[in-house]
């Protein structure tokens, strides 16, 4: 069934971000900036990946990576001009590609070596250890951190 036909079917549940879980090639959600952003992003992405029958281990890893990317964004960056964080994802053959975009911060996201007892600073180390690939794209004030879970992405590592 085409996306157009699916979206006009009253039996299909369109979510608050205008998509139908499990339908379409890619999904994007603009999550309001704030403390609830991580929980909301995890909810919408996990619901979609479950509807696509993505392997449970891959969903768990994607959820953890997404949590770290959102937390990093909230701690070190600013929202996009519309007051949101953009979460973009796609899944194919049990490979999940996640992107989190924000308004950027004073530093470029990078893996750091925190002091052993430091309460933070391990987020991108966790992402690096779980993701097959990951990277950062800085495009005129919009910073996107992306990660591929479950196998190599279809993009070049930057």
XYZ file of N, CA and C in Angstrom:
474
model
N 0.842 -1.165 0.000
C 0.000 0.000 0.000
C 0.894 1.237 0.000
N 0.571 2.219 -0.771
C 1.377 3.434 -0.830
C 1.182 4.257 0.439
N 2.127 5.170 0.700
C 1.997 6.026 1.878
C 0.744 6.878 1.798
N 0.410 7.346 0.605
C -0.781 8.166 0.446
C -2.025 7.369 0.783
N -2.095 6.146 0.267
C -3.250 5.306 0.555
C -3.309 4.968 2.037
N -2.156 4.685 2.648
C -2.129 4.332 4.063
C -2.591 5.505 4.921
N -2.154 6.721 4.571
C -2.498 7.857 5.411
C -3.966 8.237 5.295
N -4.645 7.825 4.227
C -6.064 8.115 4.105
C -6.928 6.995 4.665
N -6.323 5.904 5.097
C -7.043 4.780 5.681
C -7.397 5.131 7.125
N -8.693 5.193 7.473
C -9.073 5.574 8.830
C -8.651 4.551 9.878
N -8.267 3.339 9.457
C -7.837 2.318 10.410
C -6.373 2.469 10.804
N -5.620 3.310 10.098
C -4.216 3.538 10.417
C -4.133 4.710 11.395
N -3.316 4.573 12.430
C -3.196 5.611 13.452
C -2.012 6.521 13.159
N -2.304 7.747 12.757
C -1.280 8.743 12.525
C -0.877 9.298 13.889
N 0.432 9.331 14.156
C 0.881 9.848 15.448
C 0.949 11.375 15.419
N 1.296 11.954 16.553
C 1.308 13.407 16.687
C 2.378 14.090 15.840
N 3.257 13.300 15.211
C 4.286 13.867 14.344
C 3.959 13.676 12.867
N 2.736 13.258 12.591
C 2.261 13.156 11.222
C 2.624 11.884 10.495
N 3.147 10.896 11.195
C 3.523 9.635 10.567
C 2.724 8.471 11.110
N 2.817 7.371 10.419
C 2.180 6.130 10.848
C 3.303 5.180 11.243
N 3.340 4.757 12.523
C 4.421 3.851 12.942
C 4.549 2.649 12.008
N 5.792 2.410 11.558
C 6.079 1.285 10.681
C 5.876 1.571 9.206
N 5.410 2.751 8.853
C 5.140 3.088 7.456
C 6.136 4.121 6.945
N 6.403 4.086 5.646
C 7.304 5.056 5.032
C 8.755 4.630 5.165
N 9.594 5.256 4.387
C 11.016 4.913 4.400
C 11.764 5.534 5.561
N 11.412 6.762 5.896
C 12.086 7.476 6.973
C 11.038 8.188 7.810
N 11.433 8.553 9.010
C 10.541 9.311 9.897
C 11.318 10.472 10.496
N 10.615 11.536 10.769
C 11.185 12.697 11.429
C 10.187 13.201 12.461
N 10.691 13.565 13.627
C 9.860 14.179 14.658
C 10.599 15.387 15.198
N 9.897 16.477 15.334
C 10.454 17.666 15.980
C 9.939 17.648 17.405
N 10.848 17.352 18.327
C 10.514 17.176 19.731
C 10.759 18.502 20.459
N 9.781 18.978 21.246
C 10.008 20.218 21.985
C 11.247 20.117 22.882
N 12.067 21.158 22.859
C 13.290 21.230 23.654
C 12.919 21.227 25.137
N 13.547 20.388 25.904
C 13.310 20.393 27.344
C 13.553 19.034 27.960
N 13.339 18.956 29.267
C 13.686 17.750 30.016
C 12.922 16.511 29.560
N 11.766 16.674 28.957
C 10.978 15.525 28.497
C 11.363 15.056 27.093
N 12.295 15.745 26.449
C 12.642 15.426 25.060
C 13.161 14.002 24.898
N 13.998 13.547 25.815
C 14.553 12.202 25.711
C 13.481 11.131 25.785
N 12.609 11.227 26.768
C 11.533 10.237 26.921
C 10.605 10.251 25.722
N 10.266 11.437 25.222
C 9.367 11.538 24.072
C 10.020 10.965 22.817
N 11.281 11.287 22.596
C 11.988 10.765 21.419
C 12.063 9.239 21.477
N 12.415 8.700 22.638
C 12.483 7.234 22.778
C 11.123 6.601 22.507
N 10.071 7.196 23.042
C 8.730 6.639 22.853
C 8.356 6.548 21.372
N 8.528 7.631 20.643
C 8.094 7.648 19.250
C 8.988 6.765 18.371
N 10.293 6.768 18.613
C 11.205 5.959 17.800
C 11.014 4.472 18.097
N 10.948 4.100 19.365
C 10.771 2.683 19.712
C 9.442 2.162 19.177
N 8.376 2.939 19.298
C 7.075 2.519 18.760
C 7.177 2.242 17.268
N 7.864 3.129 16.545
C 8.022 2.951 15.106
C 8.877 1.726 14.775
N 9.997 1.547 15.477
C 10.879 0.411 15.192
C 10.191 -0.916 15.521
N 9.408 -0.949 16.594
C 8.649 -2.165 16.909
C 7.644 -2.478 15.810
N 6.989 -1.456 15.274
C 6.027 -1.658 14.179
C 6.711 -2.159 12.910
N 7.995 -1.912 12.776
C 8.767 -2.371 11.623
C 9.384 -3.749 11.852
N 9.143 -4.336 13.015
C 9.689 -5.647 13.381
C 11.219 -5.663 13.392
N 11.814 -4.555 13.818
C 13.264 -4.504 13.994
C 13.616 -5.403 15.175
N 14.755 -6.070 15.098
C 15.195 -6.982 16.156
C 15.236 -6.257 17.506
N 14.817 -6.955 18.548
C 14.735 -6.359 19.887
C 16.083 -5.823 20.369
N 17.164 -6.544 20.116
C 18.493 -6.073 20.527
C 18.857 -4.763 19.834
N 18.505 -4.657 18.560
C 18.802 -3.437 17.812
C 17.969 -2.274 18.345
N 16.702 -2.536 18.673
C 15.854 -1.487 19.252
C 16.432 -1.021 20.585
N 16.854 -1.963 21.430
C 17.442 -1.588 22.727
C 18.674 -0.714 22.541
N 19.538 -1.081 21.605
C 20.746 -0.293 21.354
C 20.394 1.071 20.781
N 19.426 1.115 19.872
C 18.996 2.392 19.292
C 18.422 3.299 20.378
N 17.661 2.733 21.292
C 17.082 3.513 22.383
C 18.172 4.112 23.270
N 19.187 3.341 23.589
C 20.285 3.838 24.424
C 21.076 4.933 23.704
N 21.391 4.698 22.438
C 22.134 5.701 21.665
C 21.312 6.984 21.544
N 20.028 6.857 21.250
C 19.165 8.034 21.136
C 19.144 8.809 22.453
N 19.052 8.097 23.568
C 19.068 8.755 24.882
C 20.336 9.577 25.066
N 21.467 9.010 24.700
C 22.740 9.714 24.860
C 22.824 10.927 23.937
N 22.349 10.785 22.697
C 22.404 11.908 21.758
C 21.510 13.060 22.214
N 20.325 12.734 22.699
C 19.414 13.779 23.178
C 19.991 14.444 24.427
N 20.488 13.648 25.373
C 21.062 14.213 26.604
C 22.239 15.132 26.276
N 23.079 14.714 25.343
C 24.218 15.530 24.933
C 23.743 16.853 24.335
N 22.711 16.775 23.512
C 22.159 17.974 22.894
C 21.617 18.928 23.955
N 20.836 18.405 24.884
C 20.238 19.257 25.917
C 21.297 19.899 26.815
N 22.370 19.177 27.058
C 23.402 19.686 27.974
C 24.353 20.683 27.298
N 24.671 20.453 26.019
C 25.754 21.213 25.396
C 25.342 22.108 24.235
N 24.093 22.066 23.815
C 23.698 22.810 22.622
C 22.485 23.686 22.920
N 21.943 24.237 21.878
C 20.726 25.045 21.962
C 19.686 24.431 21.027
N 18.419 24.796 21.220
C 17.397 24.244 20.331
C 17.515 24.823 18.922
N 16.829 24.181 18.000
C 16.683 24.750 16.662
C 15.863 26.030 16.778
N 15.788 26.809 15.713
C 15.092 28.104 15.745
C 13.636 27.984 16.182
N 12.999 26.829 15.930
C 11.595 26.657 16.311
C 11.423 26.080 17.716
N 12.519 26.012 18.505
C 12.429 25.548 19.881
C 12.382 24.034 20.033
N 12.881 23.307 19.033
C 12.825 21.846 19.051
C 14.205 21.223 18.851
N 14.212 19.916 19.014
C 15.301 19.043 18.574
C 14.691 18.200 17.468
N 15.386 18.053 16.339
C 14.865 17.204 15.260
C 15.461 15.813 15.392
N 14.590 14.810 15.455
C 15.014 13.415 15.491
C 14.570 12.792 14.175
N 15.517 12.202 13.478
C 15.256 11.622 12.157
C 15.791 10.193 12.197
N 15.041 9.240 11.671
C 15.506 7.855 11.693
C 14.957 7.080 10.514
N 15.663 5.996 10.206
C 15.217 5.047 9.194
C 15.733 3.674 9.580
N 15.035 2.672 9.132
C 15.424 1.294 9.436
C 15.260 0.461 8.175
N 16.279 -0.336 7.897
C 16.226 -1.235 6.752
C 17.132 -2.418 7.061
N 16.587 -3.619 6.915
C 17.355 -4.845 7.153
C 18.021 -4.852 8.530
N 17.287 -4.442 9.543
C 17.762 -4.397 10.930
C 18.940 -3.454 11.153
N 19.151 -2.509 10.258
C 20.095 -1.420 10.483
C 19.260 -0.173 10.731
N 19.502 0.472 11.847
C 18.773 1.688 12.208
C 19.750 2.844 12.160
N 19.382 3.881 11.427
C 20.169 5.108 11.388
C 19.391 6.185 12.121
N 20.036 6.789 13.109
C 19.440 7.842 13.925
C 20.177 9.142 13.686
N 19.444 10.252 13.710
C 20.045 11.581 13.656
C 19.359 12.455 14.689
N 20.139 13.233 15.403
C 19.604 14.235 16.315
C 20.217 15.568 15.915
N 19.351 16.529 15.579
C 19.815 17.848 15.136
C 19.369 18.914 16.126
N 20.279 19.873 16.384
C 19.983 20.976 17.285
C 20.623 22.240 16.738
N 20.572 23.297 17.512
C 21.124 24.579 17.088
C 22.597 24.752 17.353
N 23.270 23.697 17.803
C 24.703 23.768 18.053
C 25.034 24.428 19.382
N 26.284 24.328 19.730
C 26.749 24.892 20.997
C 28.108 25.517 20.825
N 28.782 25.734 21.925
C 30.095 26.360 21.894
C 31.184 25.418 21.409
N 30.952 24.108 21.509
C 31.940 23.124 21.074
C 31.304 22.153 20.094
N 32.133 21.479 19.324
C 31.669 20.439 18.404
C 31.600 19.125 19.191
N 30.533 18.360 19.042
C 30.448 17.084 19.757
C 31.644 16.189 19.428
N 32.285 15.681 20.477
C 33.421 14.779 20.305
C 33.541 13.883 21.524
N 34.221 12.753 21.334
C 34.447 11.820 22.431
C 35.490 12.425 23.364
N 35.196 12.404 24.635
C 36.108 12.952 25.647
C 36.529 11.840 26.608
N 37.569 12.106 27.338
C 38.022 11.175 28.379
C 37.783 11.857 29.727
N 36.635 11.566 30.363
C 36.351 12.216 31.644
C 37.189 11.614 32.771
N 37.317 12.364 33.843
C 37.973 11.839 35.044
C 37.164 10.641 35.541
N 37.823 9.662 36.163
C 37.128 8.451 36.599
C 35.884 8.689 37.445
N 35.880 9.700 38.282
C 34.726 9.942 39.149
C 33.831 11.078 38.650
N 34.086 11.569 37.450
C 33.254 12.649 36.898
C 31.829 12.148 36.689
N 30.828 12.978 37.022
C 29.432 12.536 36.906
C 28.891 12.533 35.480
N 29.653 13.061 34.527
C 29.174 13.097 33.140
C 30.367 13.040 32.206
N 30.075 13.088 30.894
C 31.151 13.124 29.915
C 31.385 11.819 29.178
N 30.490 10.843 29.369
C 30.685 9.538 28.742
C 29.708 9.241 27.604
N 28.803 10.164 27.317
C 27.741 9.917 26.348
C 28.221 9.476 24.976
N 29.136 10.228 24.384
C 29.595 9.861 23.045
C 30.529 8.654 23.070
N 31.151 8.366 24.213
C 31.921 7.120 24.339
C 30.967 5.928 24.278
N 29.805 6.076 24.905
C 28.786 5.024 24.850
C 28.291 4.866 23.421
N 27.990 5.991 22.768
C 27.540 5.942 21.367
C 28.580 5.241 20.511
N 29.838 5.622 20.655
C 30.925 5.027 19.868
C 31.036 3.524 20.112
N 30.809 3.090 21.346
C 30.957 1.663 21.652
C 29.792 0.822 21.129
N 28.635 1.411 20.950
C 27.459 0.664 20.488
C 27.259 0.784 18.981
N 27.417 1.981 18.451
C 27.134 2.232 17.035
C 28.211 1.624 16.144
N 27.764 1.137 14.990
C 28.701 0.628 13.991
C 29.498 1.793 13.401
N 28.784 2.907 13.181
C 29.387 4.149 12.693
C 28.664 5.302 13.364
N 29.328 6.434 13.458
C 28.676 7.646 13.935
C 29.461 8.842 13.428
N 28.844 10.002 13.457
C 29.531 11.188 12.986
C 28.783 12.455 13.344
N 29.379 13.573 12.985
C 28.819 14.891 13.265
C 28.835 15.694 11.971
N 27.735 16.366 11.687
C 27.642 17.264 10.538
C 27.229 18.633 11.055
N 28.036 19.646 10.763
C 27.726 21.020 11.159
C 27.365 21.770 9.885
N 26.101 22.152 9.776
C 25.602 22.786 8.563
C 24.990 24.141 8.899
N 25.791 25.171 8.860
C 25.326 26.556 9.064
C 24.446 26.721 10.305
N 24.967 26.320 11.437
C 24.240 26.540 12.682
C 23.340 25.405 13.116
N 23.164 24.407 12.286
C 22.434 23.204 12.678
C 23.453 22.084 12.787
N 23.554 21.504 13.965
C 24.497 20.414 14.196
C 23.708 19.117 14.291
N 24.129 18.130 13.502
C 23.486 16.821 13.501
C 24.502 15.775 13.909
N 24.160 15.005 14.934
C 24.972 13.863 15.326
C 24.179 12.630 14.892
N 24.833 11.745 14.145
C 24.153 10.568 13.607
C 24.887 9.300 14.032
N 24.134 8.208 14.040
C 24.717 6.913 14.400
C 23.971 5.809 13.662
N 24.709 4.771 13.273
C 24.124 3.585 12.638
C 24.232 2.423 13.623
N 23.116 1.795 13.891
C 23.029 0.694 14.845
C 22.705 -0.582 14.072
N 23.381 -1.676 14.396
C 23.054 -2.965 13.795
C 23.835 -3.292 12.538
N 24.663 -2.399 12.069
C 25.452 -2.643 10.867
C 25.856 -1.334 10.240
N 26.604 -1.396 9.136
C 27.093 -0.156 8.505
C 25.957 0.658 7.915
N 26.129 1.966 7.945
C 25.138 2.852 7.359
C 25.341 2.912 5.853
N 24.452 3.631 5.195
C 24.569 3.806 3.757
C 25.187 5.171 3.431
N 25.856 5.754 4.407
C 26.511 7.033 4.193
C 27.994 6.878 4.496
N 28.753 7.833 4.098
C 30.179 7.818 4.398
C 30.403 8.352 5.795
N 31.352 7.791 6.488
C 31.708 8.288 7.808
C 32.399 9.623 7.621
N 31.967 10.623 8.424
C 32.577 11.949 8.330
C 33.353 12.260 9.567
